[in-house]
């Protein structure tokens, strides 16, 4: 029944005594003061609970009914506030303590990096601290683990796989490092052979004996640099080392639409921060809900934690990125230029790192349904050599036979 | 005279309409749940209250409730709620 009484107002439990305590009850009812849990203690006394009455009225009502009151208990906020006022220090301390606990609950306590050598670990830690992830940073400012993963793997070349996970206040970064085979050392005797049909342009031979010349036409699999030095009688096997640049030819097909619609980000963005209580958002920073007429919206929620529990309060970051639609129309000449470039890019993507396109010639061009189709051929200078190991013992035997045959 | 006329009017209205008589005519409504809970609506005032007796003044006469271990759960202007072991409910005319 106490629920009927608003929790804001205080209530009292009192002992009313007099010749006829019922008279006091009647006074209360008349005044509209709710009463509850009324018990008769003895002939002259009743115990009752009531809403905190106005003291002036109470005094009058008591004289009218000829009763006396003794307050046994005071309940409710007004009394609580009064009591608390005397112990302000404790209250402030308590709030301060809760505040600190809240901050500490949302702090990153440790970042563990596993599977990285010390140098890489240091590198990872500096990259992480640029993204506000270090022991002692607040959790709201740390981007989510997926973003960290992509950022890290984009910047670290020595890493095969990187995984970031969060467990409460601890972040774990698991790293699988690339293991390179030891270079040079241990490479056995080998030749360099051609991988493609080409015309030899240049030969950079560090070790071995070149068997082809510039401007010579070679076929795939043809020997380019021999892994043997000396003549046929006194020789030594070596691991051939070097680059053979050959001229190769490619044909590429590319299509380019003459008009198209594109969506571009303009680069402008606005960020809004909010605290979300259950489903009710409260903006903290950035109040406009539609800063751009055309924008993409990214929402990220971070639950605020208290000790081990997630509270129903979220720290929400909303980023609006302005975008615009562009209709592009190309003239035939522009489209041709672009197609040529696209063809070169497409080809370079398929070739090795040191390939160089020397010339591009567009052979065929057709426009169908406002799409330009071109077919072009390119002349490329690239490394056409490939190492091919051989067994030195069998090679020796072969040579021996050859020498013997010559002798015979 | 006028009061009597109003009363007649009310009685007539309650008879022809479906609205319960206690609402229109300010009659007390007594609800007893088992022997333990008793609620009285439309009472006038508390005349006497003790551990084993509650006397309420009604518009006409008094209501005597007897029993044991009485506790008044709530007293509001129009409603009163009694808890305890109710043994008798009696209307007493003046």
Short mmCIF file of C-alpha atoms in Angstrom, two decimals:
data_model
loop_
_atom_site.label_atom_id
_atom_site.label_comp_id
_atom_site.label_asym_id
_atom_site.label_seq_id
_atom_site.Cartn_x
_atom_site.Cartn_y
_atom_site.Cartn_z
CA UNK A 1 0.00 0.00 0.00
CA UNK A 2 2.91 2.30 0.54
CA UNK A 3 3.30 2.42 -3.22
CA UNK A 4 0.36 4.75 -3.39
CA UNK A 5 2.36 7.35 -1.62
CA UNK A 6 4.76 9.18 -3.84
CA UNK A 7 8.36 8.36 -2.95
CA UNK A 8 9.41 11.99 -3.07
CA UNK A 9 7.35 13.05 -0.09
CA UNK A 10 8.43 11.80 3.28
CA UNK A 11 6.36 9.74 5.64
CA UNK A 12 6.41 9.21 9.35
CA UNK A 13 5.48 6.46 11.72
CA UNK A 14 4.03 7.88 14.88
CA UNK A 15 2.40 6.99 18.15
CA UNK A 16 -0.75 9.02 18.73
CA UNK A 17 -2.13 8.96 22.23
CA UNK A 18 -5.09 10.65 23.77
CA UNK A 19 -8.51 10.04 25.18
CA UNK A 20 -9.90 9.30 21.71
CA UNK A 21 -7.18 8.84 19.14
CA UNK A 22 -9.87 8.14 16.50
CA UNK A 23 -10.54 11.86 16.49
CA UNK A 24 -7.06 12.41 15.15
CA UNK A 25 -7.69 9.85 12.41
CA UNK A 26 -10.82 11.75 11.43
CA UNK A 27 -8.85 14.98 11.28
CA UNK A 28 -6.35 13.39 8.96
CA UNK A 29 -9.01 11.93 6.69
CA UNK A 30 -10.72 15.28 6.48
CA UNK A 31 -7.49 16.96 5.52
CA UNK A 32 -6.87 14.27 2.92
CA UNK A 33 -3.70 12.93 4.49
CA UNK A 34 -3.34 9.23 3.75
CA UNK A 35 -2.87 6.92 6.67
CA UNK A 36 -1.80 3.31 6.67
CA UNK A 37 -0.80 0.41 8.93
CA UNK A 38 -2.83 1.61 11.85
CA UNK A 39 -2.71 -0.53 14.98
CA UNK A 40 -4.16 -0.14 18.40
CA UNK A 41 -1.47 -0.36 20.99
CA UNK A 42 -3.62 0.07 24.05
CA UNK A 43 -6.66 1.90 25.32
CA UNK A 44 -5.27 5.33 24.63
CA UNK A 45 -2.64 4.82 21.99
CA UNK A 46 -2.56 3.95 18.30
CA UNK A 47 0.40 3.53 16.08
CA UNK A 48 0.04 4.74 12.52
CA UNK A 49 2.01 5.68 9.45
CA UNK A 50 1.14 8.82 7.57
CA UNK A 51 2.41 11.20 4.98
CA UNK A 52 4.65 13.88 6.35
CA UNK A 53 2.13 16.48 7.57
CA UNK A 54 2.46 20.20 7.61
CA UNK A 55 3.67 20.95 11.20
CA UNK A 56 1.34 23.92 11.60
CA UNK A 57 -1.68 21.85 10.69
CA UNK A 58 -0.47 18.95 12.80
CA UNK A 59 -0.34 21.09 15.89
CA UNK A 60 -3.85 22.40 15.31
CA UNK A 61 -5.21 18.94 14.58
CA UNK A 62 -3.67 17.61 17.77
CA UNK A 63 -5.18 20.31 19.92
CA UNK A 64 -8.57 19.83 18.24
CA UNK A 65 -8.54 16.08 18.85
CA UNK A 66 -6.86 16.34 22.24
CA UNK A 67 -4.05 13.99 21.35
CA UNK A 68 -0.32 13.95 21.59
CA UNK A 69 2.06 12.59 19.04
CA UNK A 70 5.40 10.88 19.35
CA UNK A 71 7.27 10.27 16.12
CA UNK A 72 8.86 6.82 16.00
CA UNK A 73 10.35 6.76 12.54
CA UNK A 74 11.01 9.13 9.66
CA UNK A 75 11.10 7.75 6.18
CA UNK A 76 11.47 9.20 2.70
CA UNK A 77 13.63 11.56 0.75
CA UNK A 78 13.14 14.82 2.67
CA UNK A 79 14.27 13.22 5.91
CA UNK A 80 17.07 11.44 4.11
CA UNK A 81 18.29 14.69 2.62
CA UNK A 82 18.24 16.32 6.00
CA UNK A 83 20.23 13.52 7.53
CA UNK A 84 22.66 13.50 4.63
CA UNK A 85 23.31 17.22 4.85
CA UNK A 86 25.09 16.62 8.09
CA UNK A 87 27.38 14.08 6.45
CA UNK A 88 28.19 15.87 3.23
CA UNK A 89 31.80 14.75 3.30
CA UNK A 90 30.88 11.09 3.24
CA UNK A 91 28.43 11.62 0.41
CA UNK A 92 30.95 13.50 -1.69
CA UNK A 93 33.51 10.84 -0.99
CA UNK A 94 31.08 8.13 -2.01
CA UNK A 95 30.20 9.87 -5.27
CA UNK A 96 33.88 10.46 -5.96
CA UNK A 97 34.59 6.82 -5.32
CA UNK A 98 31.80 5.70 -7.65
CA UNK A 99 33.05 8.14 -10.28
CA UNK A 100 36.57 6.79 -10.09
CA UNK A 101 35.26 3.24 -10.19
CA UNK A 102 33.27 4.10 -13.31
CA UNK A 103 36.28 5.64 -15.03
CA UNK A 104 38.51 2.73 -14.08
CA UNK A 105 35.92 0.24 -15.29
CA UNK A 106 36.03 1.80 -18.72
CA UNK A 107 39.77 1.97 -18.95
CA UNK A 108 42.06 -0.19 -20.98
CA UNK A 109 44.14 -1.97 -18.38
CA UNK A 110 46.51 -3.88 -20.52
CA UNK A 111 47.39 -4.55 -24.11
CA UNK A 112 48.94 -7.94 -24.76
CA UNK A 113 50.85 -8.58 -27.92
CA UNK A 114 51.51 -12.24 -28.62
CA UNK A 115 53.55 -13.87 -31.32
CA UNK A 116 55.63 -10.85 -32.31
CA UNK A 117 59.34 -10.34 -31.84
CA UNK A 118 60.36 -7.39 -29.64
CA UNK A 119 60.94 -5.02 -32.53
CA UNK A 120 57.59 -5.76 -34.14
CA UNK A 121 55.90 -5.60 -30.77
CA UNK A 122 57.24 -2.10 -30.21
CA UNK A 123 56.06 -1.11 -33.66
CA UNK A 124 52.62 -2.52 -33.01
CA UNK A 125 52.42 -0.70 -29.70
CA UNK A 126 53.27 2.66 -31.26
CA UNK A 127 50.69 2.09 -33.97
CA UNK A 128 48.12 1.15 -31.35
CA UNK A 129 48.81 4.16 -29.20
CA UNK A 130 48.22 6.36 -32.22
CA UNK A 131 44.73 4.89 -32.21
CA UNK A 132 44.25 5.62 -28.49
CA UNK A 133 44.84 2.05 -27.50
CA UNK A 134 47.35 1.89 -24.67
CA UNK A 135 47.09 0.92 -21.02
CA UNK A 136 45.27 3.76 -19.33
CA UNK A 137 43.25 5.04 -22.26
CA UNK A 138 39.51 5.28 -22.08
CA UNK A 139 37.57 2.65 -23.92
CA UNK A 140 35.19 4.98 -25.76
CA UNK A 141 37.95 6.45 -27.86
CA UNK A 142 39.33 3.13 -28.98
CA UNK A 143 38.04 2.18 -32.41
CA UNK A 144 36.47 -1.24 -32.67
CA UNK A 145 38.65 -4.30 -33.03
CA UNK A 146 37.88 -4.81 -36.72
CA UNK A 147 39.11 -1.32 -37.56
CA UNK A 148 42.26 -1.80 -35.55
CA UNK A 149 42.89 -5.07 -37.35
CA UNK A 150 42.61 -3.54 -40.80
CA UNK A 151 44.72 -0.55 -39.82
CA UNK A 152 47.44 -2.71 -38.39
CA UNK A 153 47.56 -5.18 -41.22
CA UNK A 154 47.66 -2.34 -43.73
CA UNK A 155 50.68 -0.79 -42.06
CA UNK A 156 52.63 -3.87 -41.10
CA UNK A 157 54.26 -5.69 -43.95
CA UNK A 158 56.01 -8.30 -41.83
CA UNK A 159 52.78 -9.82 -40.62
CA UNK A 160 50.82 -12.65 -42.18
CA UNK A 161 47.82 -12.42 -39.94
CA UNK A 162 46.81 -10.15 -37.14
CA UNK A 163 43.89 -10.58 -34.77
CA UNK A 164 42.68 -8.11 -32.20
CA UNK A 165 40.25 -9.19 -29.52
CA UNK A 166 38.93 -7.64 -26.38
CA UNK A 167 38.28 -9.34 -23.10
CA UNK A 168 36.85 -6.88 -20.62
CA UNK A 169 39.55 -4.32 -19.93
CA UNK A 170 42.28 -6.27 -21.72
CA UNK A 171 43.09 -6.09 -25.38
CA UNK A 172 44.87 -8.96 -27.03
CA UNK A 173 46.76 -8.67 -30.27
CA UNK A 174 47.69 -12.00 -31.80
CA UNK A 175 50.28 -11.84 -34.51
CA UNK A 176 51.55 -14.40 -36.95
CA UNK A 177 54.82 -13.17 -38.37
CA UNK A 178 56.03 -13.90 -41.82
CA UNK A 179 58.98 -16.21 -41.89
CA UNK A 180 61.31 -15.58 -44.79
CA UNK A 181 63.56 -18.31 -46.00
CA UNK A 182 67.21 -17.44 -45.57
CA UNK A 183 68.35 -15.81 -48.70
CA UNK A 184 71.31 -16.78 -50.82
CA UNK A 185 72.94 -19.02 -48.29
CA UNK A 186 72.19 -22.60 -49.00
CA UNK A 187 71.01 -21.99 -52.55
CA UNK A 188 72.38 -24.89 -54.53
CA UNK A 189 73.66 -24.83 -58.06
CA UNK A 190 71.08 -23.43 -60.41
CA UNK A 191 70.52 -22.01 -63.83
CA UNK A 192 68.35 -19.17 -65.00
CA UNK A 193 65.79 -20.13 -67.63
CA UNK A 194 63.26 -18.09 -69.56
CA UNK A 195 59.66 -18.01 -68.42
CA UNK A 196 58.26 -16.33 -71.48
CA UNK A 197 58.78 -15.85 -75.13
CA UNK A 198 60.81 -12.66 -75.46
CA UNK A 199 63.62 -10.77 -77.07
CA UNK A 200 66.52 -10.26 -74.70
CA UNK A 201 67.14 -6.64 -73.91
CA UNK A 202 69.66 -6.56 -71.13
CA UNK A 203 71.47 -9.10 -69.02
CA UNK A 204 72.53 -8.36 -65.48
CA UNK A 205 74.46 -11.40 -64.42
CA UNK A 206 76.02 -11.41 -61.00
CA UNK A 207 77.01 -15.06 -60.96
CA UNK A 208 77.02 -17.62 -63.72
CA UNK A 209 77.72 -17.75 -67.37
CA UNK A 210 75.33 -16.02 -69.79
CA UNK A 211 74.50 -18.18 -72.79
CA UNK A 212 72.26 -15.73 -74.64
CA UNK A 213 72.95 -12.33 -76.12
CA UNK A 214 71.03 -9.10 -76.47
CA UNK A 215 68.41 -9.02 -79.22
CA UNK A 216 68.23 -12.79 -79.20
CA UNK A 217 64.81 -14.40 -79.40
CA UNK A 218 64.16 -16.90 -76.63
CA UNK A 219 61.42 -19.40 -75.96
CA UNK A 220 59.95 -20.37 -72.59
CA UNK A 221 62.23 -22.80 -70.77
CA UNK A 222 65.30 -21.82 -72.72
CA UNK A 223 68.51 -21.59 -70.75
CA UNK A 224 69.61 -18.01 -70.21
CA UNK A 225 72.38 -18.11 -67.61
CA UNK A 226 74.33 -21.24 -66.88
CA UNK A 227 75.14 -22.10 -63.30
CA UNK A 228 78.63 -23.26 -64.12
CA UNK A 229 81.84 -21.36 -64.58
CA UNK A 230 85.00 -22.41 -66.27
CA UNK A 231 85.31 -24.54 -69.36
CA UNK A 232 84.20 -28.12 -69.75
CA UNK A 233 87.31 -29.58 -68.24
CA UNK A 234 87.81 -27.43 -65.18
CA UNK A 235 84.57 -26.00 -63.93
CA UNK A 236 82.68 -25.13 -60.84
CA UNK A 237 78.94 -25.15 -60.22
CA UNK A 238 77.47 -21.95 -58.85
CA UNK A 239 74.04 -20.63 -58.08
CA UNK A 240 73.34 -18.38 -61.01
CA UNK A 241 72.23 -14.96 -59.89
CA UNK A 242 71.00 -12.09 -61.98
CA UNK A 243 68.22 -10.55 -63.98
CA UNK A 244 67.44 -11.02 -67.61
CA UNK A 245 65.33 -8.20 -69.00
CA UNK A 246 63.40 -9.24 -72.05
CA UNK A 247 61.01 -7.49 -74.37
CA UNK A 248 57.61 -9.12 -74.27
CA UNK A 249 54.28 -8.41 -75.92
CA UNK A 250 50.81 -8.45 -74.49
CA UNK A 251 47.32 -7.88 -75.70
CA UNK A 252 44.79 -6.31 -73.39
CA UNK A 253 41.06 -5.72 -73.65
CA UNK A 254 39.48 -2.91 -71.72
CA UNK A 255 36.01 -1.41 -71.67
CA UNK A 256 35.07 2.05 -70.47
CA UNK A 257 31.54 3.44 -70.20
CA UNK A 258 31.25 6.83 -71.90
CA UNK A 259 28.80 8.09 -69.27
CA UNK A 260 28.34 6.91 -65.78
CA UNK A 261 27.07 7.84 -62.39
CA UNK A 262 29.43 7.76 -59.49
CA UNK A 263 29.04 8.35 -55.80
CA UNK A 264 31.92 10.22 -54.31
CA UNK A 265 32.71 11.25 -50.79
CA UNK A 266 33.42 14.94 -50.67
CA UNK A 267 35.75 14.54 -47.72
CA UNK A 268 33.57 16.56 -45.39
CA UNK A 269 32.40 14.78 -42.32
CA UNK A 270 30.73 15.58 -39.03
CA UNK A 271 30.83 13.53 -35.89
CA UNK A 272 28.18 13.42 -33.26
CA UNK A 273 28.63 12.06 -29.77
CA UNK A 274 25.75 10.86 -27.72
CA UNK A 275 25.00 9.09 -24.52
CA UNK A 276 22.20 6.63 -25.02
CA UNK A 277 20.18 5.72 -21.96
CA UNK A 278 18.27 2.59 -22.86
CA UNK A 279 16.70 3.80 -26.08
CA UNK A 280 16.78 7.47 -25.32
CA UNK A 281 19.73 9.27 -26.87
CA UNK A 282 21.17 12.38 -25.32
CA UNK A 283 23.45 14.40 -27.58
CA UNK A 284 26.69 15.55 -25.98
CA UNK A 285 28.48 17.07 -28.91
CA UNK A 286 27.10 17.84 -32.38
CA UNK A 287 23.38 18.37 -32.40
CA UNK A 288 22.42 18.41 -36.04
CA UNK A 289 20.86 15.16 -37.18
CA UNK A 290 21.17 15.93 -40.88
CA UNK A 291 24.29 18.01 -41.35
CA UNK A 292 24.47 17.16 -45.05
CA UNK A 293 21.65 16.67 -47.51
CA UNK A 294 23.31 13.54 -48.81
CA UNK A 295 25.46 11.54 -46.47
CA UNK A 296 26.38 8.14 -45.23
CA UNK A 297 25.87 7.50 -41.57
CA UNK A 298 28.09 5.32 -39.44
CA UNK A 299 26.99 4.52 -35.94
CA UNK A 300 29.11 2.95 -33.30
CA UNK A 301 27.93 1.96 -29.88
CA UNK A 302 30.07 1.42 -26.85
CA UNK A 303 28.44 0.15 -23.72
CA UNK A 304 29.64 1.84 -20.58
CA UNK A 305 30.73 -0.71 -18.05
CA UNK A 306 30.63 -0.66 -14.32
CA UNK A 307 32.91 -3.23 -12.75
CA UNK A 308 31.83 -6.45 -14.46
CA UNK A 309 28.51 -5.29 -15.75
CA UNK A 310 27.52 -3.53 -18.90
CA UNK A 311 25.26 -0.66 -18.06
CA UNK A 312 22.27 0.19 -20.24
CA UNK A 313 24.09 3.37 -21.15
CA UNK A 314 25.89 3.53 -24.46
CA UNK A 315 28.52 5.92 -25.71
CA UNK A 316 27.45 6.47 -29.27
CA UNK A 317 29.59 7.96 -32.01
CA UNK A 318 27.83 8.86 -35.21
CA UNK A 319 29.84 9.95 -38.19
CA UNK A 320 28.21 11.56 -41.19
CA UNK A 321 30.22 11.54 -44.38
CA UNK A 322 28.98 13.77 -47.13
CA UNK A 323 28.68 12.16 -50.52
CA UNK A 324 27.58 13.35 -53.87
CA UNK A 325 26.43 11.80 -57.07
CA UNK A 326 28.36 12.72 -60.16
CA UNK A 327 27.35 12.04 -63.69
CA UNK A 328 30.39 11.86 -65.88
CA UNK A 329 30.38 12.12 -69.64
CA UNK A 330 33.49 11.43 -71.60
CA UNK A 331 34.29 12.44 -75.14
CA UNK A 332 35.68 9.71 -77.33
CA UNK A 333 39.21 11.07 -77.08
CA UNK A 334 39.07 11.30 -73.28
CA UNK A 335 37.69 7.80 -73.12
CA UNK A 336 40.47 6.53 -75.36
CA UNK A 337 43.12 8.12 -73.16
CA UNK A 338 41.57 6.67 -70.11
CA UNK A 339 41.16 3.26 -71.67
CA UNK A 340 44.83 3.26 -72.65
CA UNK A 341 45.83 4.06 -69.12
CA UNK A 342 43.45 1.51 -67.71
CA UNK A 343 44.90 -1.12 -70.02
CA UNK A 344 48.41 -0.31 -68.80
CA UNK A 345 47.32 -0.49 -65.19
CA UNK A 346 45.54 -3.76 -65.76
CA UNK A 347 48.60 -5.25 -67.35
CA UNK A 348 51.01 -3.96 -64.72
CA UNK A 349 48.83 -5.56 -62.10
CA UNK A 350 49.44 -8.94 -63.68
CA UNK A 351 53.19 -8.53 -64.16
CA UNK A 352 56.09 -8.67 -61.76
CA UNK A 353 57.31 -5.73 -59.73
CA UNK A 354 59.98 -4.43 -62.09
CA UNK A 355 58.01 -4.59 -65.32
CA UNK A 356 57.94 -1.46 -67.42
CA UNK A 357 55.59 -0.70 -70.28
CA UNK A 358 57.49 0.76 -73.16
CA UNK A 359 54.73 1.45 -75.61
CA UNK A 360 51.00 1.00 -75.92
CA UNK A 361 49.21 0.82 -79.22
CA UNK A 362 45.47 0.70 -79.52
CA UNK A 363 44.58 -1.73 -82.26
CA UNK A 364 40.84 -1.85 -82.25
CA UNK A 365 38.16 0.39 -80.82
CA UNK A 366 34.41 0.01 -80.95
CA UNK A 367 31.58 1.81 -79.20
CA UNK A 368 28.56 -0.27 -78.32
CA UNK A 369 25.70 0.89 -76.09
CA UNK A 370 27.76 3.90 -75.06
CA UNK A 371 30.58 1.69 -73.87
CA UNK A 372 33.99 1.93 -75.48
CA UNK A 373 35.75 -1.38 -76.07
CA UNK A 374 39.40 -1.28 -76.95
CA UNK A 375 41.96 -3.87 -77.68
CA UNK A 376 45.55 -2.76 -77.31
CA UNK A 377 48.93 -4.29 -77.40
CA UNK A 378 51.82 -3.34 -75.20
CA UNK A 379 55.51 -3.78 -75.38
CA UNK A 380 56.96 -4.51 -71.98
CA UNK A 381 60.44 -4.81 -70.58
CA UNK A 382 60.46 -7.26 -67.72
CA UNK A 383 62.51 -9.82 -65.94
CA UNK A 384 61.93 -13.11 -67.74
CA UNK A 385 64.39 -15.20 -65.78
CA UNK A 386 63.49 -17.96 -63.39
CA UNK A 387 65.86 -19.93 -61.21
CA UNK A 388 66.02 -23.60 -61.93
CA UNK A 389 67.98 -25.83 -59.61
CA UNK A 390 69.89 -28.77 -60.92
CA UNK A 391 71.57 -31.70 -59.35
CA UNK A 392 75.31 -31.12 -59.50
CA UNK A 393 76.18 -34.83 -59.47
CA UNK A 394 74.06 -35.82 -62.44
CA UNK A 395 75.19 -32.69 -64.24
CA UNK A 396 78.79 -33.71 -63.64
CA UNK A 397 78.10 -37.16 -65.04
CA UNK A 398 76.44 -35.66 -68.08
CA UNK A 399 79.39 -33.39 -68.70
CA UNK A 400 81.82 -36.26 -68.32
CA UNK A 401 79.92 -38.23 -70.93
CA UNK A 402 79.89 -35.23 -73.24
CA UNK A 403 83.64 -34.73 -72.93
CA UNK A 404 84.22 -38.44 -73.52
CA UNK A 405 81.99 -38.38 -76.60
CA UNK A 406 83.92 -35.43 -77.96
CA UNK A 407 87.15 -37.25 -77.35
CA UNK A 408 85.92 -40.30 -79.17
CA UNK B 1 -37.94 18.21 1.70
CA UNK B 2 -35.46 18.95 -0.99
CA UNK B 3 -33.09 16.26 0.21
CA UNK B 4 -35.81 13.70 0.15
CA UNK B 5 -36.71 14.69 -3.37
CA UNK B 6 -33.09 14.30 -4.53
CA UNK B 7 -32.95 10.92 -2.93
CA UNK B 8 -36.07 9.81 -4.72
CA UNK B 9 -34.61 11.05 -7.91
CA UNK B 10 -31.42 9.10 -7.38
CA UNK B 11 -33.26 5.95 -6.53
CA UNK B 12 -35.36 6.24 -9.64
CA UNK B 13 -32.29 6.87 -11.76
CA UNK B 14 -30.48 3.86 -10.36
CA UNK B 15 -33.51 1.71 -11.04
CA UNK B 16 -33.92 2.69 -14.64
CA UNK B 17 -30.22 2.75 -15.46
CA UNK B 18 -27.66 -0.04 -15.13
CA UNK B 19 -25.32 1.93 -12.91
CA UNK B 20 -24.89 0.25 -9.51
CA UNK B 21 -26.81 1.76 -6.66
CA UNK B 22 -23.81 2.34 -4.44
CA UNK B 23 -22.33 4.83 -6.90
CA UNK B 24 -25.41 6.93 -7.36
CA UNK B 25 -26.87 6.73 -3.92
CA UNK B 26 -23.69 6.95 -1.82
CA UNK B 27 -24.44 3.66 -0.20
CA UNK B 28 -21.61 1.96 1.63
CA UNK B 29 -20.01 -0.89 -0.24
CA UNK B 30 -18.54 -3.57 1.94
CA UNK B 31 -16.22 -6.14 0.39
CA UNK B 32 -15.07 -9.02 2.52
CA UNK B 33 -12.38 -11.34 1.27
CA UNK B 34 -12.44 -14.50 3.34
CA UNK B 35 -12.09 -13.44 6.91
CA UNK B 36 -8.90 -11.53 6.49
CA UNK B 37 -9.50 -8.51 4.27
CA UNK B 38 -12.35 -6.10 4.53
CA UNK B 39 -12.79 -2.94 2.52
CA UNK B 40 -15.50 -0.40 3.08
CA UNK B 41 -16.23 2.31 0.58
CA UNK B 42 -18.41 5.37 1.13
CA UNK B 43 -18.10 5.47 4.89
CA UNK B 44 -18.40 8.68 6.86
CA UNK B 45 -15.85 8.52 9.60
CA UNK B 46 -14.05 6.30 12.07
CA UNK B 47 -15.82 6.28 15.40
CA UNK B 48 -13.80 3.67 17.20
CA UNK B 49 -10.85 1.52 16.37
CA UNK B 50 -9.20 -1.07 18.52
CA UNK B 51 -7.59 -4.47 18.23
CA UNK B 52 -10.90 -6.29 18.08
CA UNK B 53 -13.45 -3.76 17.03
CA UNK B 54 -13.95 -1.15 14.32
CA UNK B 55 -16.93 1.16 14.33
CA UNK B 56 -17.60 3.29 11.32
CA UNK B 57 -20.20 6.00 10.96
CA UNK B 58 -22.24 5.67 7.79
CA UNK B 59 -24.72 8.03 6.24
CA UNK B 60 -27.43 6.14 8.08
CA UNK B 61 -26.38 4.39 11.23
CA UNK B 62 -23.17 2.64 12.10
CA UNK B 63 -21.23 -0.38 10.98
CA UNK B 64 -19.76 -2.53 13.71
CA UNK B 65 -17.03 -4.94 12.76
CA UNK B 66 -15.77 -7.38 15.29
CA UNK B 67 -12.81 -9.72 15.21
CA UNK B 68 -9.20 -10.04 16.27
CA UNK B 69 -5.82 -8.52 15.48
CA UNK B 70 -7.21 -5.62 13.54
CA UNK B 71 -4.84 -3.45 11.55
CA UNK B 72 -6.09 -0.60 9.39
CA UNK B 73 -4.10 -0.96 6.24
CA UNK B 74 -5.19 2.29 4.66
CA UNK B 75 -7.54 5.08 5.48
CA UNK B 76 -8.56 7.32 2.63
CA UNK B 77 -11.37 9.79 2.37
CA UNK B 78 -13.81 7.36 0.78
CA UNK B 79 -12.27 4.03 1.45
CA UNK B 80 -10.97 2.08 4.38
CA UNK B 81 -9.12 -1.21 4.34
CA UNK B 82 -9.04 -3.50 7.32
CA UNK B 83 -6.91 -6.54 7.90
CA UNK B 84 -7.16 -9.12 10.61
CA UNK B 85 -9.55 -11.87 11.52
CA UNK B 86 -13.07 -10.62 10.84
CA UNK B 87 -15.73 -12.38 12.86
CA UNK B 88 -18.79 -10.19 12.49
CA UNK B 89 -20.13 -7.36 10.41
CA UNK B 90 -23.20 -5.68 11.82
CA UNK B 91 -25.30 -2.68 10.79
CA UNK B 92 -26.56 -0.78 13.76
CA UNK B 93 -29.37 1.76 13.40
CA UNK B 94 -29.46 4.71 15.75
#
